[in-house]
Coordinates of C-alpha atoms and ligand atoms in Angstrom, one line a residue:
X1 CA 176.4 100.2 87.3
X2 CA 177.8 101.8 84.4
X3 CA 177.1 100.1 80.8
X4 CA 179.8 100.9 78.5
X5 CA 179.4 99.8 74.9
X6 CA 182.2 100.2 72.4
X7 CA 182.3 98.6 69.5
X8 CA 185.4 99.5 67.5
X9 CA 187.8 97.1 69.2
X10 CA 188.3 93.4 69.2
X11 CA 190.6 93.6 72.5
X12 CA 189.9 96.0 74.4
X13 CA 191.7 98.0 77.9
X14 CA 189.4 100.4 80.0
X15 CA 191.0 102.4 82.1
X16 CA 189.4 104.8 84.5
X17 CA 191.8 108.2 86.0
X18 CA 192.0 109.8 88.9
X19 CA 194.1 112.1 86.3
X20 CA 194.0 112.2 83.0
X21 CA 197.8 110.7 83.0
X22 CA 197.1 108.0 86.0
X23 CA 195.1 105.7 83.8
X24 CA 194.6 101.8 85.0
X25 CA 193.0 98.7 83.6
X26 CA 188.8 98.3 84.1
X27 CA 189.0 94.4 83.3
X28 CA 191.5 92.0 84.4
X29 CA 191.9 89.9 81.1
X30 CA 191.8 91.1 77.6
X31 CA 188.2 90.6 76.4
X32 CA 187.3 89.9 73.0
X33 CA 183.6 91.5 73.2
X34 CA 183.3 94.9 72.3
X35 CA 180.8 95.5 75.4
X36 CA 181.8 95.6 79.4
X37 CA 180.4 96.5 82.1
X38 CA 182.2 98.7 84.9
X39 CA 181.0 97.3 87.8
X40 CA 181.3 98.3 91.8
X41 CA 181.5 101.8 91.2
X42 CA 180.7 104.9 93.5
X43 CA 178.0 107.0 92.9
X44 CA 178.9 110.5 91.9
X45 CA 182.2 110.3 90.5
X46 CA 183.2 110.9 86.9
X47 CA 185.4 108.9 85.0
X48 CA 187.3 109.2 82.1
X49 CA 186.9 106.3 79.7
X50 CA 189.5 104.8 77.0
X51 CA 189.8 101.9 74.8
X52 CA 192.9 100.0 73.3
X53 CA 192.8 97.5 71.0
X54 CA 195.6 94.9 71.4
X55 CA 196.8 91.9 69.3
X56 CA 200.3 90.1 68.9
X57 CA 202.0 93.6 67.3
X58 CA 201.0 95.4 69.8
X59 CA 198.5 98.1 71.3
X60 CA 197.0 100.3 69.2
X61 CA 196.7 104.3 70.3
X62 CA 193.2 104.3 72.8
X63 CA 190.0 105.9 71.6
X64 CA 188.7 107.8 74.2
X65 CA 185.0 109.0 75.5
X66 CA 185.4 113.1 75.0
X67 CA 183.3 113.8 78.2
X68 CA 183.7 112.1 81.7
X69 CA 181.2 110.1 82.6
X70 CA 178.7 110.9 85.7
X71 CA 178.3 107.5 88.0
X72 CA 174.7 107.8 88.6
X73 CA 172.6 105.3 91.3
X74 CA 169.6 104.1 89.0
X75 CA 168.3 101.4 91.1
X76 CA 164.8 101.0 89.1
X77 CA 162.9 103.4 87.4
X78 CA 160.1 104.8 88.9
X79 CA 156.6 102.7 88.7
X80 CA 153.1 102.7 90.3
X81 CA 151.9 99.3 90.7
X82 CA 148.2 99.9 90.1
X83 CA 146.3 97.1 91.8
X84 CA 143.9 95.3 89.0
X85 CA 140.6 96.1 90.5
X86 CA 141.7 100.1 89.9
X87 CA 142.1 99.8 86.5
X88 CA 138.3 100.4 86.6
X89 CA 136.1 103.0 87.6
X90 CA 136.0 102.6 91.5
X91 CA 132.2 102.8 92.9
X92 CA 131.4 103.6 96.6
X93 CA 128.6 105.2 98.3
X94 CA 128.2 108.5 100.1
X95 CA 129.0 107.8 103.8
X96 CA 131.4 105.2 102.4
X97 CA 135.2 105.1 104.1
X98 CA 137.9 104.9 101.1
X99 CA 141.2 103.4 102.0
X100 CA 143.2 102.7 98.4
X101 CA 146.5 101.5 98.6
X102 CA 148.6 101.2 95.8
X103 CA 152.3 100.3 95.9
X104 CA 154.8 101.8 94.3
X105 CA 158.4 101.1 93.1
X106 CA 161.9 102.9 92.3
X107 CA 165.3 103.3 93.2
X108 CA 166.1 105.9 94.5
X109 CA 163.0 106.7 96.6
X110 CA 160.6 108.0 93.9
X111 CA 158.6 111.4 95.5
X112 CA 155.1 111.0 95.0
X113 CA 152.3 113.2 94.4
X114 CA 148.3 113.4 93.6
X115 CA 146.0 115.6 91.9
X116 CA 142.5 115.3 91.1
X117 CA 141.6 116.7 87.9
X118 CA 144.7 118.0 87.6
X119 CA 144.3 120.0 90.8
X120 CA 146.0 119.1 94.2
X121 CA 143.8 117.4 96.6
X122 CA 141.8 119.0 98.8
X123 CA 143.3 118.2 101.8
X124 CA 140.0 118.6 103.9
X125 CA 138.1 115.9 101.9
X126 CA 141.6 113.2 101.1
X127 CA 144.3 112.7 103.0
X128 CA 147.7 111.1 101.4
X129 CA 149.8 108.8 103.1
X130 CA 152.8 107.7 101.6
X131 CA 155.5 105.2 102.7
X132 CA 158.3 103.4 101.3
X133 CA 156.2 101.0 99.3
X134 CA 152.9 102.5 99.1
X135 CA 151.0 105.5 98.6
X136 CA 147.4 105.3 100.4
X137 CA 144.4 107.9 99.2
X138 CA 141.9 108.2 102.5
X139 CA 138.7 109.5 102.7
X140 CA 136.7 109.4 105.8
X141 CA 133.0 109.8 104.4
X142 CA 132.8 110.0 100.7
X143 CA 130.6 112.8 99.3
X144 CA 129.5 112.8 95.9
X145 CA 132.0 115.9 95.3
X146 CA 134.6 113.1 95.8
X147 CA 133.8 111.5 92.5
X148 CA 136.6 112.3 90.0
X149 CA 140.0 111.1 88.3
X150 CA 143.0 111.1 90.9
X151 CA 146.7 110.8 89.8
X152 CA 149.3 109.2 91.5
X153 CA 152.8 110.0 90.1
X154 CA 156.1 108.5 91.5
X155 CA 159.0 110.2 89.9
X156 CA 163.1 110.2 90.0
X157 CA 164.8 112.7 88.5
X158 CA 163.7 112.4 85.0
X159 CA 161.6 109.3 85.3
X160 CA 158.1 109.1 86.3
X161 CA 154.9 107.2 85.9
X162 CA 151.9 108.2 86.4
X163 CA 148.3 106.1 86.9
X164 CA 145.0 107.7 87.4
X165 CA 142.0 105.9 89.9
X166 CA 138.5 106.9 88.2
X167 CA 136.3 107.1 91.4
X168 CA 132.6 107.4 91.6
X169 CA 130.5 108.1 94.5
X170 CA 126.9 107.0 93.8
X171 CA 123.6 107.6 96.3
X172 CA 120.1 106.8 95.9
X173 CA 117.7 108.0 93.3
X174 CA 115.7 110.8 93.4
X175 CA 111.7 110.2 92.8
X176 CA 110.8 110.1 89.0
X177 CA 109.8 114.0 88.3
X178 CA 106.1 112.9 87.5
X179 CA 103.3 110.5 86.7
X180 CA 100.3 110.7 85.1
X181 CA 97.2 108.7 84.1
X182 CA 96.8 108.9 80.7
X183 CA 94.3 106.7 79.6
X184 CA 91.8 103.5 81.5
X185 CA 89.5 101.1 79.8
X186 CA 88.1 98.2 80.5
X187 CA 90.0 96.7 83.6
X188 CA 93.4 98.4 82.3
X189 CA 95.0 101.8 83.0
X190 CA 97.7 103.4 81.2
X191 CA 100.7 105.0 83.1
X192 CA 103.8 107.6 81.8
X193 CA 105.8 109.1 84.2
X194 CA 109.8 110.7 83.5
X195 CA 113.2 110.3 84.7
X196 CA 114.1 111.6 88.2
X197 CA 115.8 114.9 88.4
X198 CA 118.8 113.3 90.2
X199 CA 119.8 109.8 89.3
X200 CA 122.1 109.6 92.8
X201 CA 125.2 110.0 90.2
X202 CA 124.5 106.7 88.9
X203 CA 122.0 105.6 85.8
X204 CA 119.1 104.2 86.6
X205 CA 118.3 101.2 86.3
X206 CA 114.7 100.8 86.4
X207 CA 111.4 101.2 88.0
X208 CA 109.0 100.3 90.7
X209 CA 105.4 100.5 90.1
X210 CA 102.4 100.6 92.5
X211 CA 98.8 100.4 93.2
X212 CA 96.9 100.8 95.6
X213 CA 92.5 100.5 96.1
X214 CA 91.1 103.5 97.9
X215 CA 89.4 101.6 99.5
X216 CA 92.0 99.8 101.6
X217 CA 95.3 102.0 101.0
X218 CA 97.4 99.4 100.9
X219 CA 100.3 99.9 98.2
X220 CA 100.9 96.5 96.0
X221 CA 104.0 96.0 93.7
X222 CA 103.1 95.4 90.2
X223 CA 106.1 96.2 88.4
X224 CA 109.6 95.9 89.7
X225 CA 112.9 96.5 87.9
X226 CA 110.5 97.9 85.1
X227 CA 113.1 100.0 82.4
X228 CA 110.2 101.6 80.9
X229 CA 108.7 104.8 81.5
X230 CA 105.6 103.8 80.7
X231 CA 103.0 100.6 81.5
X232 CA 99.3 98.9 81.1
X233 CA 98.6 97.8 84.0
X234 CA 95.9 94.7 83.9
X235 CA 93.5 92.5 85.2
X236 CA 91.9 95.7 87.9
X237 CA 89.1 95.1 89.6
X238 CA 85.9 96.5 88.6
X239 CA 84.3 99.2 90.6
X240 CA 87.6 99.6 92.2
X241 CA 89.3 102.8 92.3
X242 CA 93.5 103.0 91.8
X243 CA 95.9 105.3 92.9
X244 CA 99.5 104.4 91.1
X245 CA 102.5 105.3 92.2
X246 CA 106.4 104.6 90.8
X247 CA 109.5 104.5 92.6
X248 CA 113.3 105.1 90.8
X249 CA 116.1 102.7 91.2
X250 CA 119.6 102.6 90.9
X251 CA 122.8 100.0 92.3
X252 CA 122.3 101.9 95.3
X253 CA 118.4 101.0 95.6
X254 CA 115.1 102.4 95.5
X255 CA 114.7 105.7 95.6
X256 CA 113.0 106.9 99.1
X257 CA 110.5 109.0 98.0
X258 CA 108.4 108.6 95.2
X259 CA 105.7 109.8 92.5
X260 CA 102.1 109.4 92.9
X261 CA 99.3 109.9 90.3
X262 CA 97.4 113.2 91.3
X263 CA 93.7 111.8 89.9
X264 CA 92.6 108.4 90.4
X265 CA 91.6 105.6 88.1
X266 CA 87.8 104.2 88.8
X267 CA 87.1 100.8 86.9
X268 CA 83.9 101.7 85.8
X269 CA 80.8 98.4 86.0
X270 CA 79.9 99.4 82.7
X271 CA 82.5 97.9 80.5
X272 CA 82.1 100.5 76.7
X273 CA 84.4 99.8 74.5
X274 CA 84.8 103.1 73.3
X275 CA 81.2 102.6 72.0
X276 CA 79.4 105.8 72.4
X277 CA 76.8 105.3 75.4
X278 CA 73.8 103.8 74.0
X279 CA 71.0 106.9 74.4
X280 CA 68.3 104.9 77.6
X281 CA 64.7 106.4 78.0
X282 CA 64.0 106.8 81.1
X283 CA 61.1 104.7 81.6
X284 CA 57.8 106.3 82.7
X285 CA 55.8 103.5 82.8
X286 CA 53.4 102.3 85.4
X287 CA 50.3 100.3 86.6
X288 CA 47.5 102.2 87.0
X289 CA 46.9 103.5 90.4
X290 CA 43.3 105.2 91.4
X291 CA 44.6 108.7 93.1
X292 CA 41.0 109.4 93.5
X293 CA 38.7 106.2 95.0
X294 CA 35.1 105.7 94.6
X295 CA 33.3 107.6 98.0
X296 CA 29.7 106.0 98.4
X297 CA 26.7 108.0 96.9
X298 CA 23.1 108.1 97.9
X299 CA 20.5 110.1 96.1
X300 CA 17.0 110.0 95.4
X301 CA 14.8 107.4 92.7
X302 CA 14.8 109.7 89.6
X303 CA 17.2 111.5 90.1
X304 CA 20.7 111.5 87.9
X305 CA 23.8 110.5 89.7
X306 CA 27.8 110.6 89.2
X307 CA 30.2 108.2 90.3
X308 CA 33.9 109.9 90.1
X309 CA 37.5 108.9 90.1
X310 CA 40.7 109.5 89.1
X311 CA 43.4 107.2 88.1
X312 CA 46.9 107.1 86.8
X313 CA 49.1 105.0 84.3
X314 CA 50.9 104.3 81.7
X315 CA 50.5 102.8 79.1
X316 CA 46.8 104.8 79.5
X317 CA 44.8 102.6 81.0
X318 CA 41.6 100.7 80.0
X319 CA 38.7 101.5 82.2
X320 CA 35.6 99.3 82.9
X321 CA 32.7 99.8 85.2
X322 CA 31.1 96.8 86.7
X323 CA 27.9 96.7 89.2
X324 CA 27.0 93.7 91.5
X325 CA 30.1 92.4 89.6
X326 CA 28.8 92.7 86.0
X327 CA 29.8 94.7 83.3
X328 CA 28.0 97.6 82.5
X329 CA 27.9 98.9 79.0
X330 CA 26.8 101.7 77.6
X331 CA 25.7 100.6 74.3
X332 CA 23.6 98.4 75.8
X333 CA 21.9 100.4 78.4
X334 CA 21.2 104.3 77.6
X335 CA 20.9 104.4 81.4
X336 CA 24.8 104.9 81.9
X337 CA 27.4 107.0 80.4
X338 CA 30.8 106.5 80.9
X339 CA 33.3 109.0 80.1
X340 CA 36.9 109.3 81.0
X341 CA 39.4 112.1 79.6
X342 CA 42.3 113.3 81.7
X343 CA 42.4 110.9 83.9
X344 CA 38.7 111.7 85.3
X345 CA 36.3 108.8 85.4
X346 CA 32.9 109.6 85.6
X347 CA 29.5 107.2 85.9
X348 CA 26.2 108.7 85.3
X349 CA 23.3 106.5 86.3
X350 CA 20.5 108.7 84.3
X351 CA 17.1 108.8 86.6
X352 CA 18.2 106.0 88.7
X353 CA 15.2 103.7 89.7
X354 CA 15.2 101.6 92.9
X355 CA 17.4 98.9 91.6
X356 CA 19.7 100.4 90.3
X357 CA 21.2 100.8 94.0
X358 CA 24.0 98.3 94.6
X359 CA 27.7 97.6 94.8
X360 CA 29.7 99.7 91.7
X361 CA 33.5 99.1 91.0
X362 CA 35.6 101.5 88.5
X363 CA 38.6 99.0 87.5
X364 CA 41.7 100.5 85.5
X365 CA 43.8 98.1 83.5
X366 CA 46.5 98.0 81.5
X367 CA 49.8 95.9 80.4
X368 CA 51.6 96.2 83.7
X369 CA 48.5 95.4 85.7
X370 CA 44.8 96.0 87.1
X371 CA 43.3 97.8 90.3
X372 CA 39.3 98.2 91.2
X373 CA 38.1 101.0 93.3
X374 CA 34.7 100.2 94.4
X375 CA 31.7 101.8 96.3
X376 CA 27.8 101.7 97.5
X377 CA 25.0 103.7 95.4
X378 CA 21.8 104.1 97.5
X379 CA 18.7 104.9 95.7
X380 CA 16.2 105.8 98.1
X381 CA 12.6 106.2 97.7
X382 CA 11.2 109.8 97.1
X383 CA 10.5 111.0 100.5
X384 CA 12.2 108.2 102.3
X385 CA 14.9 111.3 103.4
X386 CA 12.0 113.1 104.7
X387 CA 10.7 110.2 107.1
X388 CA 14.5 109.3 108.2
X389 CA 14.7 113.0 109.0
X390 CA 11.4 112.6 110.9
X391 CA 12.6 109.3 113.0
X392 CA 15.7 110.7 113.8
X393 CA 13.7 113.9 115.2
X394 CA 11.4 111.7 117.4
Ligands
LIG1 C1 182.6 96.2 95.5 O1 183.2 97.1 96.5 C2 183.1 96.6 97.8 C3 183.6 97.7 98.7 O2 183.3 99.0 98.3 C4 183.9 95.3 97.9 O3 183.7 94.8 99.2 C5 183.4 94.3 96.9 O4 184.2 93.2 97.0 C6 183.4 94.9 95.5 N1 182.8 94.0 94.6 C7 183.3 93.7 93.4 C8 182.6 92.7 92.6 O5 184.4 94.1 93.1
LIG2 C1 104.4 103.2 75.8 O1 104.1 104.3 75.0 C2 104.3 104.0 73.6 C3 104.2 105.4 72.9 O2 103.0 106.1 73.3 C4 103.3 103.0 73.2 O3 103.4 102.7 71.9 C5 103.5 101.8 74.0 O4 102.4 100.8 73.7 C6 103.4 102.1 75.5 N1 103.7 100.9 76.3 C7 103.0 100.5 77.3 C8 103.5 99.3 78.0 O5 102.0 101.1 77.7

């Protein structure tokens, strides 16, 4: 259709040549608007256009358009119906199949066309197919090299429109780059790790954490969908020993490998406080304990004798001679002297006579306890050894 607009005239004839002399009438009846609309007519040919203005005097001399006029077929102008879900960024995963369809309109055909960042499409990774009322972008198996901004353009002559599909192809995670221990006390341990080299082309959306006890291996979650990159982890069991380990995540998942603290964390039985360890003797004492016993003695009326032993303990024990179950003391009797230094015990019985045979005990004492060692003192009669020697020669 051609739109004429003229607006010099209250009455108006349009006539249209075939040459310039062979004018004739574009409207039936004289119209009063100063606006019509040539209707029906073929595309490609060029009319001349005039105007006369008639009233009851007459027709005025026609005003006419200098330059024919080219009757051009513009059905609709050229537009990409971008579905709603496209207006943003369009997320799929590698391996993914993308089929987008997006329907187009214009009259005359509009020719269509694609880049991807302003380059054409590779046509190894997306394949274009384009029909009457659509234009669909196909990729088989998206790779991440797939992510970008495509642009579809439908254009007619002059016209065009243009709408670009942001499309993002996402995988998972890679494993955070680290972890470390960093501090434990009490039942808690500290934990830091850092962001995985590759965040599968998508951020990352948090964090996985676990333990496991050496002694069983089995991996527990404590954490899940953890943002930080760092935790305490609590409530460990003492005398248990920890490995930790902490997996990435993304809208794609958890990332399939993961990092694992190098060193392990032991909860110790001993729960310090950051109190410096309290310096412990080691403790050396002991009951006493005779490493040298009493061995029974025999010797001869008048003639000096010594019991011996040894004992050991701490505290340094006491030591007390008894015979037949009495004490003996020294003060009392010049017959004995006692002495004990080193450890040594000696009894000397000075010039025993013939009762001073009998049943001796050497007992050791002190605060952790008491032992005896005991023995038998003969005293025999001078020249009793020589008539036992003489019996036992008969
Ligand atoms: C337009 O032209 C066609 C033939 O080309 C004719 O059949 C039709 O009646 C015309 N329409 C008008 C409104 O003049
Ligand atoms: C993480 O680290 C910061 C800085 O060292 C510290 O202030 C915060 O307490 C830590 N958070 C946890 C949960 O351990």
């Amino acid at each position: 259709c051609l739109l004429l607009d003229h607006n010099l005239l209250l009455m108006s004839f349009v006539h249209f040549p075939v040459t310039a002399e062979d004018w004739k009438a574009a409207n039936e009846d004289l119209t009063v608007s100063c606006r019509y609309v040539i209707k029906n007519q073929t595309t490609g040919d060029r009319l001349l256009i005039r105007v006369v203005a008639v009233n009851p005097g007459g027709r005025s001399p026609p005003a006419t358009i200098a330059d024919p006029v080219l009757v051009k077929e513009v059905g609709a102008r050229p537009k990409v119906r971008l579905p709603r879900f496209l207006r943003q960024r369009y997320v799929k995963k590698v391996g993914e199949k993308i089929n987008i369809v997006i329907p187009y309109s214009g009259k005359p055909k509009p020719v269509v066309s694609w880049l991807k960042d302003g380059q054409p499409l590779d046509s190894k990774r997306a394949n274009i197919r384009t029909s009457d009322r659509d234009s669909i972008l196909f990729i088989r198996q998206a790779e991440r090299v797939d992510s970008g901004s495509y642009e579809m353009c439908v254009k007619v002559d002059d016209f065009e429109d243009k709408a670009a599909i942001i499309i993002q192809i996402i995988e998972l995670p890679g494993p955070p780059a680290s972890i470390k221990i960093v501090d434990v006390w009490g039942f808690n341990v500290a934990l830091e790790w850092t962001v995985p080299k590759d965040n599968g082309n998508t951020e990352i959306t948090g964090y996985t954490v676990q333990k496991a006890d050496k002694k069983t291996g089995d991996w527990f979650n404590i954490l899940e969908h953890y943002t930080r990159l760092n935790a305490t982890i609590s409530d460990l069991i003492m005398g248990n020993t920890y490995t930790f380990r902490v997996f990435a995540e993304n809208k794609c998942g958890l990332s399939e490998e993961c990092a694992v603290t190098k060193g392990e964390a032991t909860i110790v039985k001993e729960v310090i406080d950051y109190k410096p360890t309290p310096f412990v003797e080691h403790d050396f004492t002991e009951a006493p304990k005779f490493t040298t016993v009493l061995n029974d003695r025999s010797t001869t009326v008048g003639y000096s004798t010594k019991l011996l032993c040894s004992v050991r303990g701490c505290p340094k024990p006491k030591i007390m001679w008894m015979k037949n179950k009495m004490i003996l003391n020294n003060m009392d009797n010049p017959k004995y002297r006692m002495i004990s230094t080193g450890g040594i015990c000696t009894l000397e019985i000075r010039k025993p006579g013939p009762y001073d045979g009998g049943e001796y005990v050497c007992r050791a004492e002190n605060t952790l306890g008491k032992v005896d060692t005991g023995c038998k003192l003969e005293v025999r009669k001078p020249g009793q050894a020589d008539a036992d020697k003489d019996k036992k020669e008969q």
